[in-house]
Short mmCIF file of C-alpha atoms in Angstrom, two decimals:
data_model
loop_
_atom_site.label_atom_id
_atom_site.label_comp_id
_atom_site.label_asym_id
_atom_site.label_seq_id
_atom_site.Cartn_x
_atom_site.Cartn_y
_atom_site.Cartn_z
CA MET K 18 -44.75 -25.56 15.46
CA THR K 19 -45.20 -27.36 12.17
CA ASN K 20 -42.33 -27.51 9.72
CA GLU K 21 -44.08 -24.88 7.61
CA GLU K 22 -44.37 -22.58 10.59
CA LYS K 23 -40.76 -23.14 11.58
CA TYR K 24 -39.62 -22.41 8.04
CA ILE K 25 -41.58 -19.16 7.78
CA HIS K 26 -40.49 -18.17 11.28
CA ALA K 27 -36.83 -18.45 10.27
CA PHE K 28 -37.41 -15.93 7.46
CA THR K 29 -39.64 -13.53 9.39
CA THR K 30 -37.30 -13.33 12.39
CA THR K 31 -34.08 -13.16 10.38
CA PHE K 32 -35.26 -10.46 8.01
CA GLU K 33 -37.92 -8.85 10.22
CA VAL K 34 -40.66 -9.08 7.58
CA GLY K 35 -44.24 -10.31 7.65
CA GLU K 36 -45.32 -13.80 6.57
CA GLU K 37 -46.64 -12.77 3.18
CA GLU K 38 -43.51 -10.81 2.31
CA ALA K 39 -41.32 -13.68 3.52
CA LYS K 40 -42.86 -15.99 0.93
CA THR K 41 -41.77 -13.71 -1.91
CA LEU K 42 -38.20 -13.15 -0.79
CA GLN K 43 -35.10 -13.69 -2.90
CA PHE K 44 -31.42 -13.35 -2.01
CA GLN K 45 -30.43 -9.68 -2.19
CA GLY K 46 -34.05 -8.78 -2.96
CA ILE K 47 -34.23 -6.70 0.21
CA PRO K 48 -31.40 -4.94 2.10
CA ALA K 49 -31.68 -7.36 5.02
CA TRP K 50 -30.99 -10.41 2.82
CA ASP K 51 -27.38 -9.53 2.09
CA SER K 52 -24.45 -11.87 2.70
CA VAL K 53 -24.58 -11.28 6.47
CA GLY K 54 -28.33 -11.86 6.49
CA HIS K 55 -27.80 -15.00 4.43
CA VAL K 56 -25.46 -16.66 6.92
CA SER K 57 -27.86 -15.66 9.68
CA LEU K 58 -30.73 -17.35 7.81
CA ILE K 59 -28.62 -20.49 7.39
CA ALA K 60 -27.96 -20.57 11.13
CA ALA K 61 -31.66 -20.07 11.87
CA LEU K 62 -32.69 -22.92 9.56
CA GLU K 63 -30.01 -25.27 10.89
CA GLU K 64 -31.12 -24.59 14.43
CA ALA K 65 -34.84 -24.84 13.66
CA PHE K 66 -34.56 -28.20 11.91
CA ASP K 67 -31.47 -29.53 13.72
CA ILE K 68 -29.57 -30.07 10.47
CA VAL K 69 -26.23 -29.07 8.99
CA LEU K 70 -26.63 -27.77 5.47
CA ASP K 71 -24.20 -28.88 2.80
CA PRO K 72 -21.94 -25.96 1.68
CA ASP K 73 -23.33 -26.13 -1.87
CA ASP K 74 -26.85 -25.87 -0.50
CA ILE K 75 -25.85 -22.79 1.48
CA LEU K 76 -24.99 -20.99 -1.73
CA ASP K 77 -27.98 -22.41 -3.62
CA LEU K 78 -30.51 -21.14 -1.12
CA SER K 79 -31.42 -18.17 -3.29
CA SER K 80 -35.10 -17.70 -2.44
CA PHE K 81 -37.87 -18.71 -0.07
CA GLU K 82 -39.10 -21.23 -2.63
CA LYS K 83 -35.63 -22.64 -3.32
CA GLY K 84 -35.21 -23.21 0.39
CA ARG K 85 -38.19 -25.59 0.35
CA GLU K 86 -36.48 -27.70 -2.34
CA ILE K 87 -33.24 -27.76 -0.42
CA LEU K 88 -34.86 -28.81 2.84
CA ALA K 89 -36.59 -31.66 0.99
CA LYS K 90 -33.11 -33.12 0.41
CA TYR K 91 -32.86 -33.42 4.18
CA ASN K 92 -36.25 -35.18 4.32
CA ILE K 93 -37.91 -32.06 5.65
CA THR K 94 -41.18 -31.17 3.99
CA VAL K 95 -42.36 -27.60 4.34
CA MET I 17 3.72 -32.21 3.87
CA ALA I 18 -0.08 -32.50 4.13
CA GLN I 19 0.32 -34.28 7.41
CA SER I 20 3.30 -34.38 9.70
CA VAL I 21 4.18 -35.32 13.24
CA PHE I 22 7.04 -33.89 15.30
CA ARG I 23 7.95 -35.78 18.46
CA ASN I 24 10.70 -33.77 20.13
CA VAL I 25 9.72 -30.17 19.57
CA LYS I 26 7.82 -27.92 21.96
CA ILE I 27 6.44 -24.44 22.29
CA SER I 28 8.09 -22.80 25.31
CA GLY I 29 6.28 -19.50 25.36
CA LEU I 30 3.81 -17.17 23.73
CA SER I 31 3.26 -13.42 23.83
CA ALA I 32 1.04 -10.94 22.05
CA VAL I 33 0.69 -7.20 21.61
CA VAL I 34 -2.04 -5.06 20.09
CA PRO I 35 -1.69 -1.36 19.22
CA GLU I 36 -3.06 1.23 21.64
CA GLY I 37 -5.48 2.78 19.17
CA SER I 38 -8.90 1.15 19.02
CA ILE I 39 -12.22 1.47 17.23
CA ARG I 40 -15.56 0.49 18.75
CA ILE I 41 -18.17 -0.67 16.30
CA ASP I 42 -20.75 1.35 18.25
CA ASP I 43 -18.87 4.48 17.17
CA GLU I 44 -19.18 3.55 13.50
CA ILE I 45 -22.88 3.92 12.93
CA ALA I 46 -22.16 6.50 10.24
CA PHE I 47 -20.68 3.67 8.16
CA PHE I 48 -23.99 1.81 8.48
CA ASN I 49 -26.04 4.67 7.00
CA ASN I 50 -26.92 5.64 10.60
CA ASP I 51 -29.16 2.56 10.61
CA VAL I 52 -29.18 1.29 14.21
CA LYS I 53 -30.93 -1.95 13.26
CA LEU I 54 -28.33 -2.76 10.60
CA LEU I 55 -25.50 -2.07 13.02
CA GLU I 56 -27.06 -4.19 15.77
CA ARG I 57 -27.75 -7.04 13.35
CA ASN I 58 -24.13 -7.09 12.17
CA LYS I 59 -22.87 -6.91 15.75
CA LYS I 60 -25.01 -9.85 16.78
CA ILE I 61 -24.35 -12.10 13.78
CA LEU I 62 -20.68 -11.35 13.20
CA GLY I 63 -19.71 -10.67 16.82
CA LEU I 64 -18.40 -7.18 16.08
CA GLY I 65 -17.03 -5.30 19.09
CA THR I 66 -13.67 -3.55 19.32
CA ARG I 67 -10.59 -3.76 17.15
CA HIS I 68 -7.16 -2.34 17.80
CA VAL I 69 -5.55 -0.45 14.93
CA VAL I 70 -2.11 0.99 14.27
CA ASP I 71 -1.34 4.62 13.57
CA GLU I 72 0.77 5.63 10.56
CA ARG I 73 3.95 5.60 12.65
CA THR I 74 3.64 1.93 13.59
CA SER I 75 4.61 -0.96 11.33
CA ALA I 76 4.51 -4.74 11.61
CA SER I 77 8.13 -4.87 12.76
CA ASP I 78 7.34 -2.54 15.68
CA LEU I 79 4.63 -4.84 17.03
CA CYS I 80 6.76 -7.94 16.35
CA GLU I 81 9.74 -6.43 18.14
CA ALA I 82 7.63 -5.63 21.20
CA ALA I 83 6.11 -9.14 21.31
CA ALA I 84 9.56 -10.72 20.83
CA ASN I 85 11.18 -8.66 23.59
CA ASP I 86 8.32 -9.44 25.99
CA LEU I 87 8.75 -13.16 25.39
CA ILE I 88 12.54 -13.25 25.42
CA GLY I 89 12.63 -11.16 28.59
CA THR I 90 10.09 -13.32 30.40
CA ILE I 91 11.52 -16.69 29.44
CA GLY I 92 14.97 -15.38 30.14
CA ILE I 93 16.92 -16.81 27.24
CA ASP I 94 20.01 -15.27 25.72
CA LYS I 95 19.09 -13.73 22.36
CA LYS I 96 22.26 -15.19 20.92
CA GLU I 97 20.80 -18.67 21.45
CA ILE I 98 18.07 -18.02 18.89
CA ASP I 99 19.37 -19.66 15.75
CA ALA I 100 16.37 -19.19 13.44
CA MET I 101 13.58 -16.68 13.09
CA ILE I 102 10.47 -16.78 10.92
CA VAL I 103 8.20 -13.80 10.41
CA SER I 104 4.77 -14.73 9.15
CA SER I 105 3.02 -11.65 7.81
CA GLY I 106 1.10 -10.22 4.90
CA SER I 107 1.94 -6.76 6.17
CA HIS I 108 5.70 -6.73 5.69
CA ASP I 109 7.36 -3.37 6.30
CA TYR I 110 8.97 -3.33 2.87
CA PHE I 111 8.57 -5.12 -0.45
CA TRP I 112 12.03 -6.28 0.49
CA PRO I 113 14.04 -6.88 2.64
CA ALA I 114 12.20 -9.48 4.66
CA THR I 115 10.81 -8.14 7.93
CA SER I 116 12.77 -10.92 9.67
CA CYS I 117 15.99 -9.28 8.48
CA VAL I 118 14.87 -5.88 9.79
CA LEU I 119 14.03 -7.50 13.11
CA HIS I 120 17.25 -9.48 13.22
CA GLY I 121 19.13 -6.20 13.41
CA ARG I 122 16.77 -4.55 15.85
CA LEU I 123 16.67 -7.54 18.21
CA GLY I 124 20.43 -7.96 18.04
CA LEU I 125 20.38 -11.64 17.14
CA ASN I 126 23.39 -13.78 16.32
CA GLU I 127 24.74 -13.43 12.76
CA GLU I 128 24.35 -17.20 12.36
CA CYS I 129 20.61 -16.93 13.00
CA SER I 130 18.69 -17.85 9.81
CA CYS I 131 15.91 -15.40 9.00
CA LEU I 132 13.06 -15.79 6.58
CA ASP I 133 9.59 -14.41 5.98
CA MET I 134 6.48 -16.38 5.08
CA SER I 135 3.98 -14.27 3.24
CA GLY I 136 0.78 -14.51 1.27
CA LEU I 137 -1.29 -16.94 3.35
CA VAL I 138 -2.37 -14.46 6.04
CA CYS I 139 -5.30 -16.26 7.73
CA SER I 140 -3.66 -19.70 7.78
CA ALA I 141 -0.08 -18.38 7.77
CA TYR I 142 0.56 -19.04 11.46
CA LEU I 143 -0.32 -22.73 11.03
CA TYR I 144 2.02 -23.09 8.06
CA ALA I 145 4.79 -21.11 9.75
CA LEU I 146 4.45 -23.16 12.92
CA GLN I 147 4.65 -26.37 10.90
CA THR I 148 7.77 -25.05 9.15
CA ALA I 149 9.27 -24.00 12.49
CA PHE I 150 8.64 -27.43 13.98
CA ALA I 151 10.21 -29.05 10.91
CA MET I 152 13.31 -26.87 11.19
CA VAL I 153 13.76 -27.62 14.88
CA SER I 154 12.99 -31.29 14.37
CA SER I 155 15.60 -31.53 11.61
CA GLY I 156 18.25 -29.97 13.83
CA SER I 157 18.70 -26.85 11.70
CA ALA I 158 17.63 -24.81 14.74
CA LYS I 159 17.53 -25.48 18.46
CA LYS I 160 15.65 -22.33 19.44
CA LEU I 161 13.42 -20.71 16.84
CA LEU I 162 11.50 -17.46 17.23
CA LEU I 163 8.29 -17.30 15.22
CA LEU I 164 6.67 -13.89 14.89
CA ALA I 165 3.28 -13.42 13.24
CA CYS I 166 1.77 -10.04 12.56
CA ASP I 167 -0.81 -8.47 10.35
CA LEU I 168 -1.99 -4.90 10.17
CA SER I 169 -5.25 -6.01 8.62
CA SER I 170 -6.98 -2.71 9.35
CA THR I 171 -4.69 -0.97 6.87
CA HIS I 172 -5.69 -3.18 3.94
CA SER I 173 -9.18 -1.82 3.43
CA ASP I 174 -11.16 1.40 3.34
CA ARG I 175 -13.16 2.17 6.44
CA ARG I 176 -16.17 2.83 4.21
CA ASN I 177 -16.11 -0.79 2.99
CA ARG I 178 -18.53 -2.60 5.30
CA ASN I 179 -17.74 -5.93 3.63
CA SER I 180 -14.33 -6.04 5.21
CA ASN I 181 -12.98 -3.14 7.27
CA MET I 182 -15.25 -3.65 10.28
CA LEU I 183 -13.88 -7.19 10.63
CA PHE I 184 -10.18 -6.40 10.80
CA GLY I 185 -7.78 -5.45 13.59
CA ASP I 186 -4.01 -5.45 14.09
CA ALA I 187 -1.84 -7.60 16.35
CA ALA I 188 1.48 -9.41 16.65
CA VAL I 189 2.28 -12.66 18.41
CA ALA I 190 5.59 -14.26 19.32
CA THR I 191 6.20 -17.99 19.77
CA LEU I 192 9.39 -19.60 21.01
CA ILE I 193 9.90 -23.14 19.70
CA GLU I 194 12.60 -25.43 21.02
CA CYS I 195 13.81 -28.99 20.77
CA THR I 196 13.11 -31.17 23.78
CA GLU I 197 14.21 -34.61 24.88
CA GLU I 198 10.78 -35.26 26.37
CA PRO I 199 8.49 -37.08 23.89
CA ARG I 200 5.92 -34.45 22.98
CA PRO I 201 4.20 -35.29 19.70
CA SER I 202 2.56 -32.51 17.69
CA TYR I 203 0.37 -33.28 14.70
CA PHE I 204 -0.21 -31.05 11.68
CA TYR I 205 -2.53 -31.30 8.69
CA THR I 206 -2.54 -28.67 5.93
CA GLY I 207 -4.19 -28.22 2.56
CA THR I 208 -4.78 -25.81 -0.32
CA ARG I 209 -7.59 -25.09 -2.77
CA GLY I 210 -5.75 -22.91 -5.22
CA ASP I 211 -8.68 -22.76 -7.64
CA GLY I 212 -10.16 -20.26 -5.19
CA TRP I 213 -7.08 -17.99 -5.19
CA ASN I 214 -9.12 -14.95 -6.26
CA LYS I 215 -11.79 -15.21 -3.55
CA LEU I 216 -9.68 -13.40 -0.94
CA ILE I 217 -7.13 -11.12 -2.51
CA VAL I 218 -5.32 -7.81 -2.65
CA PRO I 219 -5.29 -7.49 -6.46
CA ALA I 220 -2.80 -4.64 -6.83
CA GLY I 221 0.67 -4.06 -5.46
CA GLY I 222 2.41 -7.19 -6.69
CA SER I 223 4.04 -7.84 -10.06
CA SER I 224 0.73 -8.66 -11.74
CA LEU I 225 -0.70 -5.20 -11.15
CA PRO I 226 1.87 -2.81 -9.67
CA ILE I 227 0.48 0.35 -8.09
CA ARG I 228 0.95 3.20 -10.54
CA ALA I 229 -0.78 6.55 -10.93
CA ASP I 230 -3.63 4.95 -12.92
CA ILE I 231 -4.90 3.04 -9.88
CA ALA I 232 -3.37 4.97 -6.98
CA GLY I 233 -6.38 7.29 -6.86
CA LEU I 234 -8.91 4.91 -8.33
CA GLU I 235 -11.81 4.57 -5.89
CA VAL I 236 -14.67 2.18 -6.56
CA THR I 237 -18.09 2.51 -4.96
CA ASP I 238 -20.15 -0.65 -5.36
CA GLU I 239 -23.92 -0.83 -5.63
CA ARG I 240 -24.23 -1.25 -1.84
CA GLY I 241 -22.21 1.89 -1.20
CA ASN I 242 -19.00 0.16 -0.12
CA VAL I 243 -15.86 2.03 -1.14
CA TRP I 244 -12.72 0.16 -2.11
CA HIS I 245 -9.49 0.27 -4.09
CA LEU I 246 -7.64 -2.38 -6.05
CA TYR I 247 -4.89 -2.36 -3.45
CA ASP I 248 -7.39 -3.26 -0.70
CA ASP I 249 -8.15 -6.66 0.79
CA LEU I 250 -11.20 -7.77 -1.23
CA MET I 251 -13.28 -10.87 -0.81
CA LYS I 252 -16.21 -12.90 -2.05
CA GLY I 253 -17.70 -13.39 1.38
CA LEU I 254 -20.16 -16.19 0.73
CA ASP I 255 -17.64 -18.20 -1.30
CA VAL I 256 -15.20 -17.92 1.60
CA PHE I 257 -17.96 -18.97 4.02
CA LYS I 258 -18.69 -22.02 1.84
CA PHE I 259 -14.99 -22.87 1.65
CA ALA I 260 -14.52 -22.56 5.41
CA THR I 261 -17.55 -24.65 6.33
CA GLU I 262 -16.64 -27.27 3.73
CA VAL I 263 -12.95 -27.87 4.34
CA THR I 264 -12.43 -27.03 7.98
CA PRO I 265 -14.52 -29.78 9.60
CA VAL I 266 -12.76 -32.33 7.37
CA CYS I 267 -9.39 -30.82 8.23
CA ILE I 268 -10.09 -31.06 11.96
CA GLN I 269 -11.26 -34.66 11.69
CA ARG I 270 -8.21 -35.71 9.64
CA THR I 271 -5.89 -34.12 12.19
CA LEU I 272 -7.69 -35.94 15.01
CA ASP I 273 -7.53 -39.23 13.10
CA PHE I 274 -3.84 -38.72 12.39
CA ALA I 275 -3.20 -38.10 16.09
CA GLN I 276 -5.44 -41.07 16.94
CA THR I 277 -7.53 -38.96 19.25
CA SER I 278 -10.94 -37.31 19.36
CA LEU I 279 -12.39 -33.93 20.28
CA GLU I 280 -13.29 -35.20 23.77
CA HIS I 281 -9.56 -35.28 24.49
CA ILE I 282 -8.91 -31.74 23.29
CA ASP I 283 -9.25 -29.11 26.02
CA TYR I 284 -9.56 -26.15 23.69
CA VAL I 285 -9.92 -25.50 19.96
CA ALA I 286 -8.42 -22.19 18.87
CA PHE I 287 -9.98 -21.02 15.63
CA HIS I 288 -8.81 -18.40 13.20
CA GLN I 289 -11.19 -15.65 14.29
CA ALA I 290 -12.63 -14.80 10.89
CA ASN I 291 -15.89 -13.76 12.51
CA LYS I 292 -18.31 -15.24 15.03
CA GLN I 293 -20.69 -16.68 12.44
CA ILE I 294 -18.04 -18.64 10.54
CA VAL I 295 -16.48 -20.02 13.73
CA ASP I 296 -19.85 -21.01 15.19
CA SER I 297 -20.83 -22.69 11.90
CA ILE I 298 -17.66 -24.76 11.85
CA ALA I 299 -18.04 -25.67 15.52
CA ARG I 300 -21.63 -26.78 14.87
CA ARG I 301 -20.45 -29.01 12.04
CA VAL I 302 -17.89 -30.82 14.20
CA LYS I 303 -20.28 -30.93 17.18
CA LEU I 304 -17.86 -28.97 19.33
CA PRO I 305 -19.36 -27.87 22.67
CA LYS I 306 -19.47 -24.09 23.19
CA GLU I 307 -17.25 -24.34 26.27
CA ASN I 308 -14.42 -25.78 24.17
CA TYR I 309 -13.92 -22.80 21.88
CA SER I 310 -14.50 -19.06 21.89
CA THR I 311 -15.20 -16.12 19.61
CA GLU I 312 -14.43 -13.58 22.30
CA VAL I 313 -11.10 -12.67 20.74
CA PHE I 314 -12.90 -11.61 17.57
CA SER I 315 -15.13 -9.29 19.60
CA LEU I 316 -12.17 -7.89 21.55
CA TYR I 317 -9.63 -7.51 18.74
CA GLY I 318 -11.25 -8.33 15.38
CA ASN I 319 -9.73 -10.61 12.79
CA CYS I 320 -5.98 -9.95 13.04
CA GLY I 321 -4.89 -12.07 10.07
CA SER I 322 -1.94 -14.34 10.69
CA ALA I 323 -1.81 -13.44 14.41
CA THR I 324 -5.43 -14.30 15.13
CA VAL I 325 -5.38 -18.03 15.80
CA CYS I 326 -2.43 -17.66 18.17
CA LEU I 327 -4.05 -14.62 19.80
CA ASP I 328 -7.08 -16.78 20.52
CA LEU I 329 -4.86 -19.48 21.99
CA ILE I 330 -3.00 -16.99 24.20
CA HIS I 331 -6.26 -15.46 25.40
CA ALA I 332 -7.57 -18.92 26.27
CA LEU I 333 -4.36 -19.97 28.05
CA ASN I 334 -4.70 -16.90 30.24
CA HIS I 335 -8.24 -17.79 31.23
CA ARG I 336 -8.40 -21.57 31.47
CA ASP I 337 -6.34 -24.69 32.07
CA ILE I 338 -5.34 -26.23 28.73
CA ARG I 339 -3.22 -29.34 28.37
CA THR I 340 -4.01 -30.19 24.75
CA ALA I 341 -5.06 -27.65 22.15
CA CYS I 342 -6.16 -27.88 18.55
CA LEU I 343 -5.42 -24.89 16.32
CA VAL I 344 -7.52 -24.37 13.19
CA ALA I 345 -6.96 -21.77 10.48
CA PHE I 346 -8.37 -21.14 7.01
CA GLY I 347 -8.55 -18.37 4.44
CA VAL I 348 -6.32 -16.68 1.87
CA GLY I 349 -5.06 -19.09 -0.76
CA LEU I 350 -7.50 -20.61 -0.31
CA SER I 351 -5.58 -22.52 2.32
CA TYR I 352 -6.28 -24.27 5.57
CA GLY I 353 -4.58 -26.16 8.33
CA SER I 354 -4.96 -27.67 11.74
CA CYS I 355 -2.63 -28.95 14.42
CA ILE I 356 -2.79 -30.62 17.81
CA LEU I 357 -0.29 -29.41 20.38
CA ASN I 358 0.71 -30.27 23.92
CA MET I 359 0.37 -27.01 25.86
CA GLN I 360 1.62 -28.20 29.25
CA ASP I 361 4.07 -25.79 30.89
CA VAL I 362 3.81 -23.30 28.04
CA VAL I 363 4.35 -19.74 29.28
CA ALA I 364 1.59 -17.52 27.89
CA LEU I 365 1.93 -13.84 28.68
CA PRO I 366 -1.22 -11.72 28.91
CA ILE I 367 -2.07 -9.82 25.74
CA ARG I 368 -0.76 -6.30 26.21
CA THR I 369 -1.12 -2.93 24.55
CA TYR I 370 1.75 -1.48 22.53
CA GLN I 371 2.24 2.25 22.91
CA THR I 372 3.87 4.05 20.01
CA PRO I 373 7.14 5.52 21.33
CA GLU I 374 7.98 9.18 20.92
CA GLY I 375 10.08 9.90 17.89
CA LYS I 376 8.57 7.37 15.49
CA LEU I 377 8.37 8.85 12.02
CA THR I 378 5.10 10.05 10.52
CA ARG I 379 4.26 9.10 6.94
CA GLN I 380 5.54 12.43 5.64
CA GLU I 381 8.74 12.06 7.63
CA LYS I 382 9.25 8.54 6.24
CA ILE I 383 8.88 9.81 2.67
CA GLN I 384 11.42 12.53 3.31
CA TYR I 385 13.74 10.10 5.08
CA TRP I 386 13.98 7.80 2.06
CA ILE I 387 14.37 10.67 -0.37
CA ASP I 388 17.23 12.05 1.69
CA TYR I 389 18.75 8.61 2.24
CA PHE I 390 19.16 7.89 -1.45
CA ALA I 391 19.47 11.45 -2.75
CA GLY I 392 23.23 11.27 -2.67
CA GLY I 393 23.41 8.36 -5.10
CA ASN I 394 25.02 5.00 -4.50
CA GLU I 395 27.69 6.11 -2.05
CA SER I 396 27.24 4.76 1.45
#
């Protein structure tokens, strides 16, 4: 899988949504992206990219788009 | 006392009890809007399973007394030899006296036994109480010290609050700490981030906001349908997650550095069982192999506050060979701590179920008891 595919996959599997919906998601924008869903997404991203996110980045990851910016800090382009 | 080492103090034995009543998360689908997917997701991510909960007749002192008697009876020491007792609990029986004083009478300890409670740290309380116990024994102020830790965490939230109640269970643990001539170094590291004091809190019931009629019946329903009161255990979950994943790996590493060792030399790491996700996240950050820690205790008993980290240790000692253990706790305060202990020859009793004896007072009977007790005025 490409990084883009891995990134989308983390959202679609965590929140059980389609690709197009995943790209529009924001924290607490759907019932599945609550605080429990959020920590599950963090785990999925850390596993997919073999990284450990900084605690500040965990809280900053407020949308699909914001996640791209955060991963760039770890030299991961999606 | 951020870091301390004690060279001639040991843990002799450990015991634990949980109340007989239990709740299975599978039976709580009504609290998840009857949404099977939501329930299954929370089970998988958080590790939700079963939690043991007290009935209204059972208090912290009851569980502590049972755990203490189990341990004293098994190790076979004379109760009169216990010259200090610490009770670590956020669920004290009374505003005062200290639960340790109540237990001193019930256990029949020596009048020269010093008793004190440590309260208000809950999640990390056992670590702090253990450090204090080791310091007391190391200083010579006690030769045999009984440390009891208990929280009735299930009673501090409304069952309709899915942010907290489903996480919490009740338990008590007993630890006997003694001086020893054998060199047996134990290393502790503790810390506090008091600027996060309001992230995990029971807002009402203390002197800041005493419980009066204006809040006694005040029920809040948040936008997600969770129901809570100001006298409940409330938390900012993601802030606590950030705190835990930020400080705990550093805490563990500093303890290891202080002890001049590394995780490869630790047989088991007992974590405060906040929930599976937090524990796994911390373990991932310190690169701890899955076989060297567990979240099973959370699934079996829930997060039991101050008793949890020791409950995890006892469970592990009953299932595997552990010579050196690292204990890690974090939470209310916000506070955290870690220690490295020699566990060789430590007696660890199996976790057992406490059955409420016949004759224990119901809530209504307790109310009437206290009215009657003081109705006659000040005369004894």
